Tab-separated table of C-alpha atoms in Angstrom:
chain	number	residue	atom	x	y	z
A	91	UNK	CA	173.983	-123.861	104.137
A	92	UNK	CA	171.985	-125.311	106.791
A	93	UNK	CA	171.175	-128.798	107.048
A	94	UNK	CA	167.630	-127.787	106.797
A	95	UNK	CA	168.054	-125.804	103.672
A	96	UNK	CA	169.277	-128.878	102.057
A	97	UNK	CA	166.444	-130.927	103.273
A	98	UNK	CA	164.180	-128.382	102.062
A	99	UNK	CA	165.961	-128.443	98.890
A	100	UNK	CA	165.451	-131.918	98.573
A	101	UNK	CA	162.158	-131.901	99.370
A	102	UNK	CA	161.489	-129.883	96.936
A	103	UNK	CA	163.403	-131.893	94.075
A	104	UNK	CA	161.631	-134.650	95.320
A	105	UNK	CA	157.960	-133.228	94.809
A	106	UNK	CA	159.140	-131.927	91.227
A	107	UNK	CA	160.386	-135.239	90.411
A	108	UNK	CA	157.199	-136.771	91.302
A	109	UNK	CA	155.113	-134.298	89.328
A	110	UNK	CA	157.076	-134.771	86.233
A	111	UNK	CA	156.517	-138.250	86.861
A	112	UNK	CA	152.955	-138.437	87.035
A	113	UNK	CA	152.847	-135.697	83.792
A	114	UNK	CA	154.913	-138.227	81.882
A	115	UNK	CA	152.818	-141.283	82.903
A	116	UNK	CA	149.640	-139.041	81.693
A	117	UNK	CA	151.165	-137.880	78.263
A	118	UNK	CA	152.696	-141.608	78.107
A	119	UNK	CA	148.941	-142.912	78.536
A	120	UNK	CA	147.263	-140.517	75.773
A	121	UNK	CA	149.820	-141.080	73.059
A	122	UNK	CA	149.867	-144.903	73.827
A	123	UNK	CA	145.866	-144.742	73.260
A	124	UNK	CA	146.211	-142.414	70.545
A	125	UNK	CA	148.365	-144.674	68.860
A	126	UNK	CA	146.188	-147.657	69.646
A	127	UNK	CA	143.205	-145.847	68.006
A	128	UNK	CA	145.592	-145.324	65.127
A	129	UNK	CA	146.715	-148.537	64.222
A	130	UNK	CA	143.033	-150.212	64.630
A	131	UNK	CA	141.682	-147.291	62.429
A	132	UNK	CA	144.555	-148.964	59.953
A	133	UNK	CA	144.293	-152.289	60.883
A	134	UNK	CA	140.366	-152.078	60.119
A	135	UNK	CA	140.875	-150.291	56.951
A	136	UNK	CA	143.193	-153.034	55.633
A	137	UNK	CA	140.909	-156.055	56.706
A	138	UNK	CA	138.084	-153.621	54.890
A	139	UNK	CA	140.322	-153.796	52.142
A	140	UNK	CA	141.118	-157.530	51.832
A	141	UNK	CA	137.526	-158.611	52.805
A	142	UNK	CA	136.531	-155.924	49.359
A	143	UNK	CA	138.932	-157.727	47.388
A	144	UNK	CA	137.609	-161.057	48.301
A	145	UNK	CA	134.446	-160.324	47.077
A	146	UNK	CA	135.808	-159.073	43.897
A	147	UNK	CA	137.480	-162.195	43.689
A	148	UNK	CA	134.677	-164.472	44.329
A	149	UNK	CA	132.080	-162.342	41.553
A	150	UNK	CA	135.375	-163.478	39.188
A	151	UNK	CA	135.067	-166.825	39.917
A	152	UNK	CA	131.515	-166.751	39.648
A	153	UNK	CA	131.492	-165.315	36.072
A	154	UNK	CA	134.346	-168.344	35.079
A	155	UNK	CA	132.379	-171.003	36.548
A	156	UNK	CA	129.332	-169.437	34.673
A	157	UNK	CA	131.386	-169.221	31.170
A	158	UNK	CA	132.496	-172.370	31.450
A	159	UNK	CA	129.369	-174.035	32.286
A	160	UNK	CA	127.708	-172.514	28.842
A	161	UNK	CA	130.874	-173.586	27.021
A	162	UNK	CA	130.817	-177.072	28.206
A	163	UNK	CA	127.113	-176.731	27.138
A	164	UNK	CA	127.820	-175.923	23.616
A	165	UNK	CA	130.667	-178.537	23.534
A	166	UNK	CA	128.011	-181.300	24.738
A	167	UNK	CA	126.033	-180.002	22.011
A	168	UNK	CA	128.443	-179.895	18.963
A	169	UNK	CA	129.612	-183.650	20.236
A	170	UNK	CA	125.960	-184.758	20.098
A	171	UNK	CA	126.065	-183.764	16.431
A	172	UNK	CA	129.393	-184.988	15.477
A	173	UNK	CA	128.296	-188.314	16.921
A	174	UNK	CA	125.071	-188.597	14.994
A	175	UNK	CA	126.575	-186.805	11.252
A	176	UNK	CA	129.497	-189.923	11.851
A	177	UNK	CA	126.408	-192.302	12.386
A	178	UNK	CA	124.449	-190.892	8.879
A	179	UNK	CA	127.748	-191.452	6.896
């Protein structure tokens, strides 16, 4: 072979290198976004989640705080009348 034959040849390497390196850097780009879209889409879905639970929680709470301020009610009542059946005996 000629010494221009191998330059040719590596020429041509060179170019098909490059190509495959710029097709790599493209498919490298869409499946980074792809995945980036992927784990936000999970990412929201679990804040969605936690943020659903917290308001679950909080209507709980609510519904204690509201049982427990009618049962301290009716204690405050039935001490009122201990207190004044001890005073009448």
């Amino acid at each position: 072979m000629d010494d221009t034959k191998v330059v040719e040849m590596l020429a041509q390497i060179l170019q098909n290198q490059t190509e495959m390196k710029l097709e790599l850097k493209q498919e490298l780009h869409e499946l980074v976004g792809k995945f980036e879209i992927r784990v936000e889409n999970e990412v929201i879905e679990k804040i969605r989640g936690l943020y659903d639970d917290r308001q679950v929680q909080k209507e709980a709470t609510l519904d204690i705080m509201d049982t427990l301020k009618r049962v301290e009610a009716k204690l405050d009542v039935l001490q009122l009348e201990t207190a004044h059946i001890r005073r009448i005996k």
